[in-house]
CSV table of C-alpha atoms and ligand atoms in Angstrom, one decimal:
chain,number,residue,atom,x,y,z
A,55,UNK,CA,196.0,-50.2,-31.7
A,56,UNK,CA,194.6,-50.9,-28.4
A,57,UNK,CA,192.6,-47.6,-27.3
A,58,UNK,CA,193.6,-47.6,-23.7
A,59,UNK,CA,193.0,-44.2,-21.1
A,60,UNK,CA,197.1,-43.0,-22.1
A,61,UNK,CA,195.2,-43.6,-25.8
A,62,UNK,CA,192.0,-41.2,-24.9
A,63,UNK,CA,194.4,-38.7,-22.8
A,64,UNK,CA,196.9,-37.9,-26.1
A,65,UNK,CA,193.3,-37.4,-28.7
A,66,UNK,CA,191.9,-35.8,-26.3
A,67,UNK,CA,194.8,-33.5,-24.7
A,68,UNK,CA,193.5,-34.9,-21.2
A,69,UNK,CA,195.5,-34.1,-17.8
A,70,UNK,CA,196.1,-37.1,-15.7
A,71,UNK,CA,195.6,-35.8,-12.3
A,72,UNK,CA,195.1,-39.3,-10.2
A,73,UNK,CA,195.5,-42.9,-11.1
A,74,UNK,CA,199.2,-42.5,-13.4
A,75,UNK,CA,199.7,-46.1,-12.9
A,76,UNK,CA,196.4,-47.6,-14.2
A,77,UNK,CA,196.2,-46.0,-17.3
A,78,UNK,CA,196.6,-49.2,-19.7
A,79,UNK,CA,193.1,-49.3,-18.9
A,80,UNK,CA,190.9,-50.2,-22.0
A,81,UNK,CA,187.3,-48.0,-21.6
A,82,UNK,CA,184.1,-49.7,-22.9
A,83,UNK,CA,181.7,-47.2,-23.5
A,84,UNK,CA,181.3,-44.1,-21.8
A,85,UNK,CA,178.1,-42.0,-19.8
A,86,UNK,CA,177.7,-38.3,-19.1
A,87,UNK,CA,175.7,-37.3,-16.0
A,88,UNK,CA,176.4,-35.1,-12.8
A,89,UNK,CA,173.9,-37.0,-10.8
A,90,UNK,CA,175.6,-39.4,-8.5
A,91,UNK,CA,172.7,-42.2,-8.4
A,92,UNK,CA,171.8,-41.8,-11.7
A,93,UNK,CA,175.5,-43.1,-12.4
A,94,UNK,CA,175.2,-46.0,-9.9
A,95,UNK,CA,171.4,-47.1,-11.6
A,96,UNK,CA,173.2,-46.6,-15.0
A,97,UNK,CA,176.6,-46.5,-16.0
A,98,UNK,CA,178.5,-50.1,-16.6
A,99,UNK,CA,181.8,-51.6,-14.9
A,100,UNK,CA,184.7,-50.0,-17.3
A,101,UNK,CA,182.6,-47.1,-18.7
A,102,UNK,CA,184.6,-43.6,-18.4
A,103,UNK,CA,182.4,-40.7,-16.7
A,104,UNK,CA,182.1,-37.4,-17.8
A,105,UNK,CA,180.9,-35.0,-15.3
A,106,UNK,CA,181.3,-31.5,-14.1
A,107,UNK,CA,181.4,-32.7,-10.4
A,108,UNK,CA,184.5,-32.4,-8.7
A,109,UNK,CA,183.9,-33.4,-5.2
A,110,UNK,CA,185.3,-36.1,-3.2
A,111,UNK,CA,181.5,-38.3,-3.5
A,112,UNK,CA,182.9,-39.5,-7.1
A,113,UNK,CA,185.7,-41.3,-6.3
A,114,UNK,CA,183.0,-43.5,-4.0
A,115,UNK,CA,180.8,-43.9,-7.1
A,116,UNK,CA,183.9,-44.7,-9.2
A,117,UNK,CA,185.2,-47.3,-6.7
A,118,UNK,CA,181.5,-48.7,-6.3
A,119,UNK,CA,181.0,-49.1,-10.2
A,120,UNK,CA,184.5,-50.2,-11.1
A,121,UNK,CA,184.4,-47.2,-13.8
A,122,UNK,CA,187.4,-47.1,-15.5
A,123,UNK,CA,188.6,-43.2,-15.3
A,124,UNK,CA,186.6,-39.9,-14.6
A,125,UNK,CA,186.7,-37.1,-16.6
A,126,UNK,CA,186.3,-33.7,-14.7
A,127,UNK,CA,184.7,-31.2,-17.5
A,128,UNK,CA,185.3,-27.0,-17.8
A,129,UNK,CA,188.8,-27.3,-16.1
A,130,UNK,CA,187.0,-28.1,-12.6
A,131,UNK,CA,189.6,-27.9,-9.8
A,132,UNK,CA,189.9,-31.5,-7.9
A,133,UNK,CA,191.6,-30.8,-4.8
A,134,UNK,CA,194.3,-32.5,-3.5
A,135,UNK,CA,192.4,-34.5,-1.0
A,136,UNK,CA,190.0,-35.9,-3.3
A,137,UNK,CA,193.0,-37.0,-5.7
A,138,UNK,CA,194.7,-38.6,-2.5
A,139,UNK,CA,191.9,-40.6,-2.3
A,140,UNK,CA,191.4,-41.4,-5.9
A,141,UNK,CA,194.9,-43.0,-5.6
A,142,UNK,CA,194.4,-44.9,-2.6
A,143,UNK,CA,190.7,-46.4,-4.2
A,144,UNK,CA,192.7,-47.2,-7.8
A,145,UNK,CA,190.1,-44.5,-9.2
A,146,UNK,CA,191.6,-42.7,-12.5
A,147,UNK,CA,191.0,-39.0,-12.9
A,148,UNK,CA,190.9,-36.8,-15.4
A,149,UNK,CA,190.7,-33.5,-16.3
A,150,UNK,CA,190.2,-31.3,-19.5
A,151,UNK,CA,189.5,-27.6,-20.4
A,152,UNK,CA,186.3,-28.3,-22.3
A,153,UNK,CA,182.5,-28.9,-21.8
A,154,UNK,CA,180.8,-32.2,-21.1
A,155,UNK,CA,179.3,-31.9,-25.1
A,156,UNK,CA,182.6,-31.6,-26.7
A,157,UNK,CA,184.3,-34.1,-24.5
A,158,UNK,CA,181.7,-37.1,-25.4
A,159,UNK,CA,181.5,-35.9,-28.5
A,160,UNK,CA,185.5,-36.7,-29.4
A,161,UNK,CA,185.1,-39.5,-27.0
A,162,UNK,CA,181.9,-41.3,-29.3
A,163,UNK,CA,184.0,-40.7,-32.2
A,164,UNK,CA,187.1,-42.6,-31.0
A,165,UNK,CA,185.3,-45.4,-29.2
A,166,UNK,CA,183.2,-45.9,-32.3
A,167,UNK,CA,185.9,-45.4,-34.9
A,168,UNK,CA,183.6,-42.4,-36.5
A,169,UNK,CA,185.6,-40.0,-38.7
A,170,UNK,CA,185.1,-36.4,-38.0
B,63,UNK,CA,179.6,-61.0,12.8
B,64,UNK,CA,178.4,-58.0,13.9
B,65,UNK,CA,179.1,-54.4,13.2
B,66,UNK,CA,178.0,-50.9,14.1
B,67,UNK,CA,178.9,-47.6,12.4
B,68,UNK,CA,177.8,-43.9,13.0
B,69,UNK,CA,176.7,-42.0,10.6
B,70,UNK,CA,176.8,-37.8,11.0
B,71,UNK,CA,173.7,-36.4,8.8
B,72,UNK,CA,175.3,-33.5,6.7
B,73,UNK,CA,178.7,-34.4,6.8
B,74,UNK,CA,178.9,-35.2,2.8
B,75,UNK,CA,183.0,-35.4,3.1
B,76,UNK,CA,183.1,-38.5,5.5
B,77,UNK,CA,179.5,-40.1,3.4
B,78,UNK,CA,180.6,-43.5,2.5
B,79,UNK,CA,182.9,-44.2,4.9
B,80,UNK,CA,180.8,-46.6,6.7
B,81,UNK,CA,179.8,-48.5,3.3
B,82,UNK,CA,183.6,-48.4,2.2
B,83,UNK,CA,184.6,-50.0,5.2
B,84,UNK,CA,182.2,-52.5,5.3
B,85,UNK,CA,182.6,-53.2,1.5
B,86,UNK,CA,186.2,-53.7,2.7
B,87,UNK,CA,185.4,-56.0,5.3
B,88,UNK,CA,183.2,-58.4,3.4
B,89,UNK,CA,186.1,-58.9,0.8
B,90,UNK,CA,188.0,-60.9,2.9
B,91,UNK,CA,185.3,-63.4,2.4
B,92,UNK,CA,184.4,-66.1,0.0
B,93,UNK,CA,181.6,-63.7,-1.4
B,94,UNK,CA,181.6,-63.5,-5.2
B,95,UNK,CA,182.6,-60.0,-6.5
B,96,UNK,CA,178.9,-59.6,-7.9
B,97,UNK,CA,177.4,-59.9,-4.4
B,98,UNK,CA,180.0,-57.7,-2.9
B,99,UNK,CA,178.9,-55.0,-5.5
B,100,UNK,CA,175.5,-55.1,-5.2
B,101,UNK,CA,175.9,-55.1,-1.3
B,102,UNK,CA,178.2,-51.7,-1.9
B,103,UNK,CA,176.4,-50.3,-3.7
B,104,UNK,CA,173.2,-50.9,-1.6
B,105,UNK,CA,175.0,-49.8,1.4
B,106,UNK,CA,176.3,-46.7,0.0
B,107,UNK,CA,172.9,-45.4,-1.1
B,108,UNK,CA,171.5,-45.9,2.5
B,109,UNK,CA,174.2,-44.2,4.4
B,110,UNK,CA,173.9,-41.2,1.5
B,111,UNK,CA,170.3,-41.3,2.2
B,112,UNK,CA,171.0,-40.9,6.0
B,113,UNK,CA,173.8,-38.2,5.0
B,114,UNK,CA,171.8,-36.1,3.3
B,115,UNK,CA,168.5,-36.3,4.7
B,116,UNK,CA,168.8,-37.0,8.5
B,117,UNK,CA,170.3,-35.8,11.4
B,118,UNK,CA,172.0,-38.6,12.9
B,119,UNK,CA,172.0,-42.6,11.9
B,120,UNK,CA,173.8,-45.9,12.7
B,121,UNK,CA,174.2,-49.1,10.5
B,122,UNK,CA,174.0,-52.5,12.1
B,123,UNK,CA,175.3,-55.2,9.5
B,124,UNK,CA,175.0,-58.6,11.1
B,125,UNK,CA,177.2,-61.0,8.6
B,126,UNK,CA,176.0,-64.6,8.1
B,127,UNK,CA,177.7,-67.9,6.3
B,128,UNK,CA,174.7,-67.5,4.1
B,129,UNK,CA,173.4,-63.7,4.1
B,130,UNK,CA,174.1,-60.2,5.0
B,131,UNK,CA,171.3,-58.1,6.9
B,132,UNK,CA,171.9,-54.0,7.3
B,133,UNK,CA,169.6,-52.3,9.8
B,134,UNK,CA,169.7,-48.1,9.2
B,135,UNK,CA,168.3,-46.5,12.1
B,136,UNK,CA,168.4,-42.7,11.7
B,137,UNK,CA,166.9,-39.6,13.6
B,138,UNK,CA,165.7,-37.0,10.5
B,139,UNK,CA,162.4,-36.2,9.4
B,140,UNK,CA,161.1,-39.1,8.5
B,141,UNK,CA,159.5,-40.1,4.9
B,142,UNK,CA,155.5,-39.1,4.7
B,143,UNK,CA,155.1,-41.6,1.5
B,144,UNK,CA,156.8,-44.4,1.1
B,145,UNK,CA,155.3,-45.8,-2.7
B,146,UNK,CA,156.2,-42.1,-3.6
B,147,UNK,CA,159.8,-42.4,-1.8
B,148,UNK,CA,160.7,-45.3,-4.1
B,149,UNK,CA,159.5,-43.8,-7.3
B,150,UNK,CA,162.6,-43.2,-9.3
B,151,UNK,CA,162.4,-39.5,-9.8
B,152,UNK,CA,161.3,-38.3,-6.9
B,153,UNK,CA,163.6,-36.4,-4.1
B,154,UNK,CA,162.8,-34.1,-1.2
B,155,UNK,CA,166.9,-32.9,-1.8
B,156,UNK,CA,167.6,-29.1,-0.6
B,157,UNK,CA,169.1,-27.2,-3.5
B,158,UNK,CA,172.5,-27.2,-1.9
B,159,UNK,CA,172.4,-31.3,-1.8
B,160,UNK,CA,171.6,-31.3,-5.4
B,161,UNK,CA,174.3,-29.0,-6.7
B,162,UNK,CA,176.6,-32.0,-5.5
B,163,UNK,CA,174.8,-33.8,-7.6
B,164,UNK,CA,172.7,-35.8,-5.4
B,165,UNK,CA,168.8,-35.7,-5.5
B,166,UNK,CA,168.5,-38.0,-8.3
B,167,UNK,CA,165.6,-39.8,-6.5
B,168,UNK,CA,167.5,-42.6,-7.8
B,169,UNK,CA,168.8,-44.2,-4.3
B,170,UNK,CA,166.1,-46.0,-3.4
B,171,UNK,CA,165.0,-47.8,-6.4
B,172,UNK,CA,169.0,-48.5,-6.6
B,173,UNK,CA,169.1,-50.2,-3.1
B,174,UNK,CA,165.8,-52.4,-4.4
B,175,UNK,CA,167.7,-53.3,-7.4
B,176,UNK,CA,171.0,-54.3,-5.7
B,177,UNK,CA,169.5,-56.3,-2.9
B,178,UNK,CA,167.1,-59.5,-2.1
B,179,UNK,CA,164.7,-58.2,0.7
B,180,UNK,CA,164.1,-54.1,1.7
B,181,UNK,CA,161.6,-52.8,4.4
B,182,UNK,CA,161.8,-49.3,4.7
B,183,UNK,CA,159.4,-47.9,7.6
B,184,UNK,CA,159.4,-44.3,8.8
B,185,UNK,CA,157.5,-42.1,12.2
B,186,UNK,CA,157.7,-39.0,10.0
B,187,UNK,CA,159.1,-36.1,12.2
B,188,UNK,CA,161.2,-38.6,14.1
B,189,UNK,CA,163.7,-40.8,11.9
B,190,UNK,CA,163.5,-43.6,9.5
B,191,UNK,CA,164.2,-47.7,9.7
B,192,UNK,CA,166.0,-49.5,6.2
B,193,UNK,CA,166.8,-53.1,6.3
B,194,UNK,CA,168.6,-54.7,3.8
B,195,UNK,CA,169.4,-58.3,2.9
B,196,UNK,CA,171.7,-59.9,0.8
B,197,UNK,CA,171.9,-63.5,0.0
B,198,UNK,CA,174.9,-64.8,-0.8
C,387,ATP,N1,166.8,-41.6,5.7
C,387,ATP,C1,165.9,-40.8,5.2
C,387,ATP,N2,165.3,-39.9,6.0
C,387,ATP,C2,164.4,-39.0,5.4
C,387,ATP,N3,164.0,-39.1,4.2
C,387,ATP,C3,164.5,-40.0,3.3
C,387,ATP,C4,165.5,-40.9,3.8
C,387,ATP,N4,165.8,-41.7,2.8
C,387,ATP,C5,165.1,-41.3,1.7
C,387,ATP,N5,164.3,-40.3,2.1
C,387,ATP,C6,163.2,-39.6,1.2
C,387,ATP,O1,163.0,-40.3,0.0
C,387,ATP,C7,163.4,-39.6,-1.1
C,387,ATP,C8,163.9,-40.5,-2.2
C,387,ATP,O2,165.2,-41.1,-1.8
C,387,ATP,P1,166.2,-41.5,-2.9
C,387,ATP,O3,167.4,-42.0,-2.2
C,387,ATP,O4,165.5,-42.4,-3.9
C,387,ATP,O5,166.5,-40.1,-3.7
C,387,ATP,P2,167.4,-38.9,-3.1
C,387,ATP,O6,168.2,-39.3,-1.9
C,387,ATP,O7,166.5,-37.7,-3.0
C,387,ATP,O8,168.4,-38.7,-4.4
C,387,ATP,P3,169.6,-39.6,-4.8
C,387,ATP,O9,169.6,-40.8,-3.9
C,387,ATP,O10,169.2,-40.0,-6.3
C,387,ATP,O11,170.8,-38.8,-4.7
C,387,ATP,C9,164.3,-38.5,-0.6
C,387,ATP,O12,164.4,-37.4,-1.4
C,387,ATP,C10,163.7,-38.2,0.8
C,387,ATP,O13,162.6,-37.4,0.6
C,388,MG,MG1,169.3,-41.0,-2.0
């Protein structure tokens, strides 16, 4: 099976919170960093991004690097102006309840077929 | 073609507007999507850079068949050390920048990355020049 972001969100028990419509999205790879530049210098086109930042700067970085979904860590609130804009850039956001470790962690093992 | 855009130092909810628009702007040409990148990407860093460490700033972008050139003229405080400026590591960022996650000292070596020509010349205590140039 194809592992697209609807594929990540059901192993991962992710909340969709911007971006519904783009989620056939197929990830390649994946970087963890709350630095802003240190995503543009680093991360690839169609990498997801795990961060604890929640502020409306990442949906510019997103849109810049043609990521292909954020993932808000800890259950970080995104407010509803930063989502608004998420949907207007065709940025996919997403959020979960657990830390950036755990969330890469799962995320390594499904991207690299790893058994756990 | 010519453009000018303000840029308010501090105001970190309108940062990137400038860059977005022009990014949106440029599309409309026959630029390839790798140059249009690089020049986003480019420009966003510099206006950040304005954003979070000067008062006040505008952007020039003057738009050739053949090139783009971005002018960033901005009132702040200026950079004492250029060489150190564009080491990748270093930032002067205040605490409360950082926590947004800025302060990476990544933006500058990111803008020399992304772009063909960069002169960056400061008056420290007065404001800083960045031009940029992109050739398409
Ligand atoms: N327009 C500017 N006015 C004053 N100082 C600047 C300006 N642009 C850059 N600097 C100085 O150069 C340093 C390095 O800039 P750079 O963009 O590489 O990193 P940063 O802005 O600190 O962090 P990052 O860009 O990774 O979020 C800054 O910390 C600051 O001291
Ligand atoms: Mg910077």
């Amino acid at each position: 099976m194809e592992k697209n972001l609807k594929f990540f969100i059901k192993e991962l028990g992710l909340e969709c919170k911007a971006g519904e419509e783009l989620l056939n999205r197929v990830p390649k790879g994946a970087y963890v960093s709350d630095l802003l530049s240190d995503v543009i210098g680093k991360a690839q086109e169609d990498m997801i991004w795990i961060t604890t930042q929640a502020h409306r700067n990442i949906i510019a970085v997103a849109s810049l690097k043609e990521l292909s979904a954020i993932i808000v860590v800890n259950d970080r609130k995104v407010d509803d102006d930063v989502l608004e804009s998420a949907d207007s850039e065709g940025v996919v956001v997403l959020s979960t309840k657990e830390a950036a470790f755990e969330t890469a962690g799962k995320l390594y093992c499904i991207l690299y077929d790893i058994d756990t | 073609m010519k453009m000018q855009y303000f840029i308010q130092g501090g105001d970190f909810s309108a940062g990137g507007r400038a860059s977005t628009e022009v990014k949106s702007i440029i599309k409309q040409f026959n630029i390839s999507p790798e140059k249009i990148r690089r020049i986003a990407i480019a420009l966003y860093e510099a206006e950040m850079n304005v954003v979070a460490h000067a008062f006040k700033g505008k952007m020039d972008v003057d738009l050739r068949p053949d090139h783009i050139r971005v002018v960033f003229i901005d009132e702040g405080p200026g950079i004492e050390d250029i060489d150190k400026a564009m080491e990748e590591g270093f930032s002067t960022a205040s605490d409360e920048v950082r926590q947004m996650g800025f302060g990476a000292g990544m933006g500058l070596p990111n803008i020399k990355r992304n772009c063909d020509e960069m002169l960056l010349s400061s008056v420290p205590g007065k404001g800083t020049r960045l031009e940029i140039k992109v050739l398409f």
